mmCIF file of N, CA and C in Angstrom:
data_model
loop_
_atom_site.group_PDB
_atom_site.id
_atom_site.type_symbol
_atom_site.label_atom_id
_atom_site.label_comp_id
_atom_site.label_asym_id
_atom_site.label_seq_id
_atom_site.Cartn_x
_atom_site.Cartn_y
_atom_site.Cartn_z
ATOM 1 N N MET A 1 -96.954 -102.862 -53.272
ATOM 2 C CA MET A 1 -97.621 -103.112 -54.539
ATOM 3 C C MET A 1 -96.714 -103.908 -55.482
ATOM 4 N N ASN A 2 -95.412 -103.728 -55.426
ATOM 5 C CA ASN A 2 -94.507 -104.400 -56.343
ATOM 6 C C ASN A 2 -94.487 -105.895 -56.052
ATOM 7 N N LYS A 3 -95.026 -106.665 -56.957
ATOM 8 C CA LYS A 3 -95.107 -108.116 -56.819
ATOM 9 C C LYS A 3 -94.098 -108.732 -57.775
ATOM 10 N N ILE A 4 -93.004 -109.232 -57.220
ATOM 11 C CA ILE A 4 -91.979 -109.857 -58.062
ATOM 12 C C ILE A 4 -92.385 -111.313 -58.269
ATOM 13 N N PRO A 5 -92.486 -111.745 -59.526
ATOM 14 C CA PRO A 5 -92.907 -113.123 -59.790
ATOM 15 C C PRO A 5 -91.966 -114.143 -59.159
ATOM 16 N N SER A 6 -92.546 -115.172 -58.568
ATOM 17 C CA SER A 6 -91.739 -116.201 -57.904
ATOM 18 C C SER A 6 -90.809 -116.893 -58.891
ATOM 19 N N ARG A 7 -91.218 -117.008 -60.126
ATOM 20 C CA ARG A 7 -90.354 -117.622 -61.154
ATOM 21 C C ARG A 7 -89.062 -116.833 -61.306
ATOM 22 N N PHE A 8 -89.175 -115.501 -61.334
ATOM 23 C CA PHE A 8 -87.989 -114.647 -61.444
ATOM 24 C C PHE A 8 -87.123 -114.778 -60.187
ATOM 25 N N LEU A 9 -87.746 -114.789 -59.021
ATOM 26 C CA LEU A 9 -86.981 -114.912 -57.771
ATOM 27 C C LEU A 9 -86.216 -116.234 -57.717
ATOM 28 N N ARG A 10 -86.853 -117.318 -58.153
ATOM 29 C CA ARG A 10 -86.161 -118.621 -58.191
ATOM 30 C C ARG A 10 -84.994 -118.590 -59.175
ATOM 31 N N PHE A 11 -85.212 -117.941 -60.329
ATOM 32 C CA PHE A 11 -84.144 -117.851 -61.323
ATOM 33 C C PHE A 11 -82.941 -117.118 -60.736
ATOM 34 N N VAL A 12 -83.176 -115.981 -60.100
ATOM 35 C CA VAL A 12 -82.093 -115.183 -59.529
ATOM 36 C C VAL A 12 -81.388 -115.949 -58.407
ATOM 37 N N GLU A 13 -82.165 -116.712 -57.649
ATOM 38 C CA GLU A 13 -81.568 -117.522 -56.587
ATOM 39 C C GLU A 13 -80.627 -118.577 -57.173
ATOM 40 N N ARG A 14 -81.024 -119.172 -58.273
ATOM 41 C CA ARG A 14 -80.215 -120.217 -58.913
ATOM 42 C C ARG A 14 -79.065 -119.650 -59.744
ATOM 43 N N HIS A 15 -79.256 -118.433 -60.251
ATOM 44 C CA HIS A 15 -78.263 -117.820 -61.137
ATOM 45 C C HIS A 15 -78.006 -116.373 -60.698
ATOM 46 N N PRO A 16 -77.397 -116.198 -59.536
ATOM 47 C CA PRO A 16 -77.255 -114.843 -58.981
ATOM 48 C C PRO A 16 -76.447 -113.894 -59.853
ATOM 49 N N LYS A 17 -75.421 -114.373 -60.531
ATOM 50 C CA LYS A 17 -74.617 -113.482 -61.377
ATOM 51 C C LYS A 17 -75.446 -112.959 -62.554
ATOM 52 N N VAL A 18 -76.272 -113.826 -63.125
ATOM 53 C CA VAL A 18 -77.131 -113.400 -64.232
ATOM 54 C C VAL A 18 -78.155 -112.390 -63.719
ATOM 55 N N GLY A 19 -78.721 -112.656 -62.552
ATOM 56 C CA GLY A 19 -79.674 -111.728 -61.951
ATOM 57 C C GLY A 19 -79.048 -110.366 -61.681
ATOM 58 N N GLU A 20 -77.835 -110.356 -61.150
ATOM 59 C CA GLU A 20 -77.139 -109.096 -60.888
ATOM 60 C C GLU A 20 -76.873 -108.345 -62.182
ATOM 61 N N ALA A 21 -76.451 -109.066 -63.220
ATOM 62 C CA ALA A 21 -76.175 -108.423 -64.511
ATOM 63 C C ALA A 21 -77.455 -107.857 -65.118
ATOM 64 N N TYR A 22 -78.543 -108.602 -65.008
ATOM 65 C CA TYR A 22 -79.833 -108.146 -65.536
ATOM 66 C C TYR A 22 -80.282 -106.876 -64.811
ATOM 67 N N ASN A 23 -80.181 -106.881 -63.489
ATOM 68 C CA ASN A 23 -80.561 -105.695 -62.711
ATOM 69 C C ASN A 23 -79.666 -104.510 -63.038
ATOM 70 N N ALA A 24 -78.369 -104.751 -63.208
ATOM 71 C CA ALA A 24 -77.445 -103.670 -63.554
ATOM 72 C C ALA A 24 -77.775 -103.095 -64.928
ATOM 73 N N LEU A 25 -78.129 -103.953 -65.875
ATOM 74 C CA LEU A 25 -78.522 -103.478 -67.200
ATOM 75 C C LEU A 25 -79.774 -102.617 -67.102
ATOM 76 N N GLY A 26 -80.742 -103.061 -66.319
ATOM 77 C CA GLY A 26 -81.966 -102.280 -66.132
ATOM 78 C C GLY A 26 -81.677 -100.900 -65.561
ATOM 79 N N GLU A 27 -80.794 -100.831 -64.576
ATOM 80 C CA GLU A 27 -80.421 -99.539 -63.992
ATOM 81 C C GLU A 27 -79.692 -98.669 -65.015
ATOM 82 N N ALA A 28 -78.804 -99.281 -65.794
ATOM 83 C CA ALA A 28 -78.031 -98.521 -66.783
ATOM 84 C C ALA A 28 -78.932 -97.922 -67.857
ATOM 85 N N VAL A 29 -79.887 -98.687 -68.360
ATOM 86 C CA VAL A 29 -80.754 -98.142 -69.407
ATOM 87 C C VAL A 29 -81.693 -97.084 -68.833
ATOM 88 N N ALA A 30 -82.099 -97.236 -67.575
ATOM 89 C CA ALA A 30 -82.955 -96.224 -66.942
ATOM 90 C C ALA A 30 -82.218 -94.892 -66.802
ATOM 91 N N GLU A 31 -80.922 -94.961 -66.586
ATOM 92 C CA GLU A 31 -80.114 -93.761 -66.388
ATOM 93 C C GLU A 31 -79.503 -93.231 -67.679
ATOM 94 N N ALA A 32 -79.775 -93.880 -68.808
ATOM 95 C CA ALA A 32 -79.120 -93.531 -70.068
ATOM 96 C C ALA A 32 -79.688 -92.292 -70.742
ATOM 97 N N GLY A 33 -80.791 -91.775 -70.246
ATOM 98 C CA GLY A 33 -81.399 -90.632 -70.917
ATOM 99 C C GLY A 33 -82.184 -89.764 -69.963
ATOM 100 N N PRO A 34 -82.876 -88.774 -70.520
ATOM 101 C CA PRO A 34 -83.522 -87.765 -69.682
ATOM 102 C C PRO A 34 -84.933 -88.098 -69.197
ATOM 103 N N LEU A 35 -85.514 -89.197 -69.628
ATOM 104 C CA LEU A 35 -86.896 -89.487 -69.228
ATOM 105 C C LEU A 35 -86.974 -89.789 -67.741
ATOM 106 N N GLU A 36 -87.989 -89.197 -67.086
ATOM 107 C CA GLU A 36 -88.175 -89.483 -65.665
ATOM 108 C C GLU A 36 -88.837 -90.847 -65.512
ATOM 109 N N ARG A 37 -88.826 -91.342 -64.288
ATOM 110 C CA ARG A 37 -89.257 -92.700 -63.985
ATOM 111 C C ARG A 37 -90.687 -92.993 -64.466
ATOM 112 N N LYS A 38 -91.612 -92.072 -64.255
ATOM 113 C CA LYS A 38 -93.001 -92.309 -64.669
ATOM 114 C C LYS A 38 -93.092 -92.475 -66.181
ATOM 115 N N THR A 39 -92.430 -91.616 -66.934
ATOM 116 C CA THR A 39 -92.461 -91.715 -68.393
ATOM 117 C C THR A 39 -91.822 -93.021 -68.846
ATOM 118 N N GLN A 40 -90.718 -93.393 -68.231
ATOM 119 C CA GLN A 40 -90.077 -94.666 -68.570
ATOM 120 C C GLN A 40 -91.036 -95.831 -68.356
ATOM 121 N N ALA A 41 -91.748 -95.809 -67.243
ATOM 122 C CA ALA A 41 -92.676 -96.898 -66.943
ATOM 123 C C ALA A 41 -93.811 -96.958 -67.964
ATOM 124 N N LEU A 42 -94.316 -95.808 -68.378
ATOM 125 C CA LEU A 42 -95.396 -95.788 -69.370
ATOM 126 C C LEU A 42 -94.896 -96.245 -70.740
ATOM 127 N N VAL A 43 -93.685 -95.862 -71.105
ATOM 128 C CA VAL A 43 -93.096 -96.326 -72.365
ATOM 129 C C VAL A 43 -92.944 -97.849 -72.334
ATOM 130 N N LYS A 44 -92.400 -98.369 -71.234
ATOM 131 C CA LYS A 44 -92.206 -99.814 -71.132
ATOM 132 C C LYS A 44 -93.539 -100.560 -71.119
ATOM 133 N N LEU A 45 -94.562 -99.943 -70.553
ATOM 134 C CA LEU A 45 -95.904 -100.525 -70.609
ATOM 135 C C LEU A 45 -96.356 -100.651 -72.060
ATOM 136 N N GLY A 46 -96.154 -99.599 -72.841
ATOM 137 C CA GLY A 46 -96.531 -99.640 -74.254
ATOM 138 C C GLY A 46 -95.771 -100.705 -75.020
ATOM 139 N N ILE A 47 -94.500 -100.852 -74.719
ATOM 140 C CA ILE A 47 -93.688 -101.878 -75.383
ATOM 141 C C ILE A 47 -94.211 -103.270 -75.019
ATOM 142 N N ALA A 48 -94.476 -103.488 -73.740
ATOM 143 C CA ALA A 48 -94.978 -104.794 -73.291
ATOM 144 C C ALA A 48 -96.327 -105.113 -73.922
ATOM 145 N N LEU A 49 -97.191 -104.106 -74.006
ATOM 146 C CA LEU A 49 -98.502 -104.300 -74.622
ATOM 147 C C LEU A 49 -98.336 -104.654 -76.101
ATOM 148 N N GLY A 50 -97.479 -103.927 -76.804
ATOM 149 C CA GLY A 50 -97.256 -104.190 -78.224
ATOM 150 C C GLY A 50 -96.666 -105.564 -78.484
ATOM 151 N N ALA A 51 -95.867 -106.048 -77.544
ATOM 152 C CA ALA A 51 -95.261 -107.373 -77.680
ATOM 153 C C ALA A 51 -96.186 -108.483 -77.171
ATOM 154 N N ARG A 52 -97.368 -108.098 -76.677
ATOM 155 C CA ARG A 52 -98.363 -109.037 -76.145
ATOM 156 C C ARG A 52 -97.791 -109.894 -75.021
ATOM 157 N N MET A 53 -97.102 -109.230 -74.100
ATOM 158 C CA MET A 53 -96.481 -109.897 -72.958
ATOM 159 C C MET A 53 -97.321 -109.598 -71.713
ATOM 160 N N GLU A 54 -98.277 -110.460 -71.423
ATOM 161 C CA GLU A 54 -99.242 -110.210 -70.351
ATOM 162 C C GLU A 54 -98.574 -109.955 -69.006
ATOM 163 N N GLY A 55 -97.630 -110.801 -68.625
ATOM 164 C CA GLY A 55 -96.949 -110.623 -67.342
ATOM 165 C C GLY A 55 -96.193 -109.309 -67.271
ATOM 166 N N ALA A 56 -95.568 -108.930 -68.375
ATOM 167 C CA ALA A 56 -94.835 -107.661 -68.407
ATOM 168 C C ALA A 56 -95.789 -106.476 -68.326
ATOM 169 N N VAL A 57 -96.963 -106.583 -68.957
ATOM 170 C CA VAL A 57 -97.963 -105.512 -68.841
ATOM 171 C C VAL A 57 -98.358 -105.360 -67.380
ATOM 172 N N HIS A 58 -98.666 -106.470 -66.704
ATOM 173 C CA HIS A 58 -99.008 -106.408 -65.281
ATOM 174 C C HIS A 58 -97.896 -105.706 -64.498
ATOM 175 N N SER A 59 -96.670 -106.131 -64.732
ATOM 176 C CA SER A 59 -95.527 -105.567 -64.014
ATOM 177 C C SER A 59 -95.367 -104.077 -64.266
ATOM 178 N N HIS A 60 -95.478 -103.672 -65.528
ATOM 179 C CA HIS A 60 -95.257 -102.264 -65.851
ATOM 180 C C HIS A 60 -96.415 -101.373 -65.423
ATOM 181 N N VAL A 61 -97.614 -101.930 -65.314
ATOM 182 C CA VAL A 61 -98.713 -101.144 -64.719
ATOM 183 C C VAL A 61 -98.366 -100.849 -63.265
ATOM 184 N N ARG A 62 -97.944 -101.872 -62.523
ATOM 185 C CA ARG A 62 -97.575 -101.658 -61.119
ATOM 186 C C ARG A 62 -96.430 -100.658 -60.990
ATOM 187 N N LYS A 63 -95.430 -100.790 -61.853
ATOM 188 C CA LYS A 63 -94.289 -99.873 -61.795
ATOM 189 C C LYS A 63 -94.703 -98.445 -62.146
ATOM 190 N N ALA A 64 -95.596 -98.294 -63.109
ATOM 191 C CA ALA A 64 -96.064 -96.955 -63.481
ATOM 192 C C ALA A 64 -96.818 -96.315 -62.320
ATOM 193 N N LEU A 65 -97.665 -97.079 -61.651
ATOM 194 C CA LEU A 65 -98.396 -96.553 -60.504
ATOM 195 C C LEU A 65 -97.437 -96.160 -59.380
ATOM 196 N N GLU A 66 -96.434 -97.005 -59.140
ATOM 197 C CA GLU A 66 -95.435 -96.700 -58.108
ATOM 198 C C GLU A 66 -94.645 -95.444 -58.456
ATOM 199 N N ALA A 67 -94.488 -95.177 -59.755
ATOM 200 C CA ALA A 67 -93.737 -94.004 -60.203
ATOM 201 C C ALA A 67 -94.608 -92.744 -60.240
ATOM 202 N N GLY A 68 -95.876 -92.873 -59.868
ATOM 203 C CA GLY A 68 -96.735 -91.708 -59.793
ATOM 204 C C GLY A 68 -97.762 -91.555 -60.890
ATOM 205 N N ALA A 69 -97.853 -92.512 -61.802
ATOM 206 C CA ALA A 69 -98.867 -92.434 -62.854
ATOM 207 C C ALA A 69 -100.243 -92.691 -62.247
ATOM 208 N N THR A 70 -101.227 -92.032 -62.795
ATOM 209 C CA THR A 70 -102.601 -92.269 -62.363
ATOM 210 C C THR A 70 -103.190 -93.411 -63.191
ATOM 211 N N PRO A 71 -104.261 -94.038 -62.701
ATOM 212 C CA PRO A 71 -104.921 -95.066 -63.512
ATOM 213 C C PRO A 71 -105.341 -94.532 -64.892
ATOM 214 N N ASP A 72 -105.793 -93.287 -64.967
ATOM 215 C CA ASP A 72 -106.173 -92.713 -66.267
ATOM 216 C C ASP A 72 -104.968 -92.592 -67.196
ATOM 217 N N GLU A 73 -103.801 -92.225 -66.662
ATOM 218 C CA GLU A 73 -102.595 -92.137 -67.494
ATOM 219 C C GLU A 73 -102.180 -93.516 -67.986
ATOM 220 N N VAL A 74 -102.294 -94.504 -67.134
ATOM 221 C CA VAL A 74 -101.939 -95.877 -67.514
ATOM 222 C C VAL A 74 -102.875 -96.370 -68.623
ATOM 223 N N ARG A 75 -104.163 -96.154 -68.449
ATOM 224 C CA ARG A 75 -105.114 -96.575 -69.487
ATOM 225 C C ARG A 75 -104.877 -95.816 -70.797
ATOM 226 N N HIS A 76 -104.552 -94.529 -70.702
ATOM 227 C CA HIS A 76 -104.284 -93.756 -71.913
ATOM 228 C C HIS A 76 -103.077 -94.335 -72.654
ATOM 229 N N ALA A 77 -102.031 -94.696 -71.902
ATOM 230 C CA ALA A 77 -100.847 -95.307 -72.525
ATOM 231 C C ALA A 77 -101.251 -96.570 -73.286
ATOM 232 N N ALA A 78 -102.151 -97.352 -72.712
ATOM 233 C CA ALA A 78 -102.609 -98.567 -73.392
ATOM 234 C C ALA A 78 -103.432 -98.235 -74.629
ATOM 235 N N ILE A 79 -104.329 -97.287 -74.510
ATOM 236 C CA ILE A 79 -105.194 -96.921 -75.640
ATOM 237 C C ILE A 79 -104.386 -96.352 -76.798
ATOM 238 N N LEU A 80 -103.283 -95.676 -76.500
ATOM 239 C CA LEU A 80 -102.424 -95.137 -77.561
ATOM 240 C C LEU A 80 -101.875 -96.224 -78.485
ATOM 241 N N ALA A 81 -101.853 -97.454 -78.014
ATOM 242 C CA ALA A 81 -101.341 -98.561 -78.829
ATOM 243 C C ALA A 81 -102.266 -98.911 -79.989
ATOM 244 N N THR A 82 -103.495 -98.432 -79.969
ATOM 245 C CA THR A 82 -104.501 -98.825 -80.970
ATOM 246 C C THR A 82 -104.003 -98.653 -82.397
ATOM 247 N N THR A 83 -103.481 -97.484 -82.719
ATOM 248 C CA THR A 83 -103.100 -97.226 -84.112
ATOM 249 C C THR A 83 -101.784 -97.880 -84.501
ATOM 250 N N THR A 84 -101.060 -98.414 -83.529
ATOM 251 C CA THR A 84 -99.792 -99.085 -83.835
ATOM 252 C C THR A 84 -99.944 -100.595 -83.880
ATOM 253 N N VAL A 85 -100.641 -101.169 -82.907
ATOM 254 C CA VAL A 85 -100.749 -102.629 -82.837
ATOM 255 C C VAL A 85 -102.138 -103.146 -83.167
ATOM 256 N N GLY A 86 -103.102 -102.246 -83.378
ATOM 257 C CA GLY A 86 -104.451 -102.649 -83.756
ATOM 258 C C GLY A 86 -105.392 -102.736 -82.569
ATOM 259 N N PHE A 87 -106.663 -102.570 -82.868
ATOM 260 C CA PHE A 87 -107.699 -102.551 -81.832
ATOM 261 C C PHE A 87 -107.758 -103.849 -81.025
ATOM 262 N N PRO A 88 -107.763 -105.029 -81.651
ATOM 263 C CA PRO A 88 -107.839 -106.263 -80.851
ATOM 264 C C PRO A 88 -106.654 -106.417 -79.899
ATOM 265 N N ASN A 89 -105.449 -106.095 -80.372
ATOM 266 C CA ASN A 89 -104.274 -106.199 -79.499
ATOM 267 C C ASN A 89 -104.347 -105.191 -78.357
ATOM 268 N N MET A 90 -104.808 -103.982 -78.664
ATOM 269 C CA MET A 90 -104.950 -102.983 -77.606
ATOM 270 C C MET A 90 -105.977 -103.452 -76.586
ATOM 271 N N MET A 91 -107.082 -104.017 -77.044
ATOM 272 C CA MET A 91 -108.115 -104.478 -76.113
ATOM 273 C C MET A 91 -107.595 -105.599 -75.215
ATOM 274 N N ALA A 92 -106.806 -106.498 -75.772
ATOM 275 C CA ALA A 92 -106.195 -107.543 -74.937
ATOM 276 C C ALA A 92 -105.289 -106.901 -73.895
ATOM 277 N N GLY A 93 -104.448 -105.961 -74.335
ATOM 278 C CA GLY A 93 -103.554 -105.281 -73.412
ATOM 279 C C GLY A 93 -104.306 -104.497 -72.354
ATOM 280 N N LEU A 94 -105.381 -103.851 -72.741
ATOM 281 C CA LEU A 94 -106.174 -103.089 -71.786
ATOM 282 C C LEU A 94 -106.802 -104.016 -70.746
ATOM 283 N N SER A 95 -107.165 -105.217 -71.149
ATOM 284 C CA SER A 95 -107.703 -106.174 -70.171
ATOM 285 C C SER A 95 -106.630 -106.546 -69.151
ATOM 286 N N TRP A 96 -105.357 -106.640 -69.590
ATOM 287 C CA TRP A 96 -104.266 -106.947 -68.661
ATOM 288 C C TRP A 96 -103.988 -105.761 -67.743
ATOM 289 N N VAL A 97 -104.122 -104.542 -68.288
ATOM 290 C CA VAL A 97 -103.997 -103.337 -67.469
ATOM 291 C C VAL A 97 -105.053 -103.374 -66.369
ATOM 292 N N ASP A 98 -106.288 -103.680 -66.765
ATOM 293 C CA ASP A 98 -107.384 -103.711 -65.796
ATOM 294 C C ASP A 98 -107.247 -104.845 -64.789
ATOM 295 N N ASP A 99 -106.514 -105.919 -65.127
ATOM 296 C CA ASP A 99 -106.234 -106.959 -64.141
ATOM 297 C C ASP A 99 -105.576 -106.362 -62.897
ATOM 298 N N VAL A 100 -104.726 -105.363 -63.117
ATOM 299 C CA VAL A 100 -103.995 -104.730 -62.007
ATOM 300 C C VAL A 100 -104.821 -103.582 -61.427
ATOM 301 N N LEU A 101 -105.420 -102.771 -62.299
ATOM 302 C CA LEU A 101 -106.147 -101.600 -61.811
ATOM 303 C C LEU A 101 -107.470 -101.957 -61.152
ATOM 304 N N GLU A 102 -108.079 -103.059 -61.568
ATOM 305 C CA GLU A 102 -109.384 -103.467 -61.041
ATOM 306 C C GLU A 102 -109.346 -104.939 -60.636
ATOM 307 N N PRO A 103 -108.520 -105.276 -59.656
ATOM 308 C CA PRO A 103 -108.400 -106.692 -59.292
ATOM 309 C C PRO A 103 -109.734 -107.274 -58.833
ATOM 310 N N LYS A 104 -109.978 -108.499 -59.247
ATOM 311 C CA LYS A 104 -111.206 -109.202 -58.862
ATOM 312 C C LYS A 104 -111.007 -109.778 -57.468
ATOM 313 N N GLU A 105 -112.049 -109.794 -56.678
ATOM 314 C CA GLU A 105 -111.937 -110.344 -55.316
ATOM 315 C C GLU A 105 -112.349 -111.785 -55.276
#
């Protein structure tokens, strides 16, 4: 399920030290506190949605599912953004969530 964007893979291929440092930073922040992987993924989904980062929302939905979140938990995380980022922004984010949860054939 984990789909790494080809743009990121090309970047890491061209700049391996930067890629290694980025991955190490990601591991360090994941280990910096008590939140389990699923909660971390849902938090990062909310951050990506609030920042209106469509690709990051797609990525964090996949990561949340891989960490054991259910589709209902993922959608709830998106809906929680309503009172912080507003209904239109939440609806845009929810559409990106559904891009992953309900892929079109």
